Amino acid sequence: KEVVEILKKAGVKRAMVSSSNNEGTKMLQDAAPGVIVPELRPYRSRGELGTWAKDPTVLPFLEDLLGKRKYVAIGEFHIYGKAAASDWVKKTVDFAVEHNLYLHAHCDEEALLILFGHNPKARIIWAHTGFTVPPARLAELFDQHKDALWGELSYRSGIAKRDGKLSAEWRDMLERYSDRFLLGSDTWINQRWFSYDTIFKEYRGWLAQLPAEQARRIANGNAVRLFGPRPPG
């Protein structure tokens, strides 16, 4: 309930959530089913962050949980470079496609391209929009993967200057690809919950510098299009 109150205070109507053994996600959705959009993480503990891609028990684990609850995505999962080329990662990508799930990938560009190579029907939300991948390269990737690649903006560098003004290159990106970005908070440590309201105030500060329709898409329109509207009640 405390988390739901934090979301409400920050003006967040819905939030996609994952947790390292998926129990936290389940608890949050049970407490606020209209607010929480659940994704299925391929870890039973955070200690599996670097081993899940080679673990043959991950797929049965995902299958079991998906049989018990509806999820919208697999993730957020961490994968880098050629580690994404493993047979078990490919099986996970195919599983996501089979069950109409997005892949929420915290990865570098090399891994991103490998994920797409596993299955042409994969749909990927790129956590942190690649952190530091240059905007010009992001534009190329968005153009190459139309209707299949979206960028989540938490921890993304270069968007705004210290005074809160959008950088010229990111203003152009957000205007050109306003249908491809999602806002995120990435509450990976408790401190992020304590500053949650501030995170979204900063987002609103630079969204206000964009045309209203483009800002609306990034603020929540794209999320509604991908995951559906908030259910009544």
mmCIF file of C-alpha atoms in Angstrom, residues 21 25 53 59:
data_model
loop_
_atom_site.group_PDB
_atom_site.id
_atom_site.type_symbol
_atom_site.label_atom_id
_atom_site.label_comp_id
_atom_site.label_asym_id
_atom_site.label_seq_id
_atom_site.Cartn_x
_atom_site.Cartn_y
_atom_site.Cartn_z
ATOM 1 C CA ASN A 21 11.695 -13.660 -7.536
ATOM 2 C CA THR A 25 5.306 -8.157 -8.323
ATOM 3 C CA ALA A 53 21.092 -16.990 -19.735
ATOM 4 C CA LEU A 59 12.142 -21.741 -19.206
#
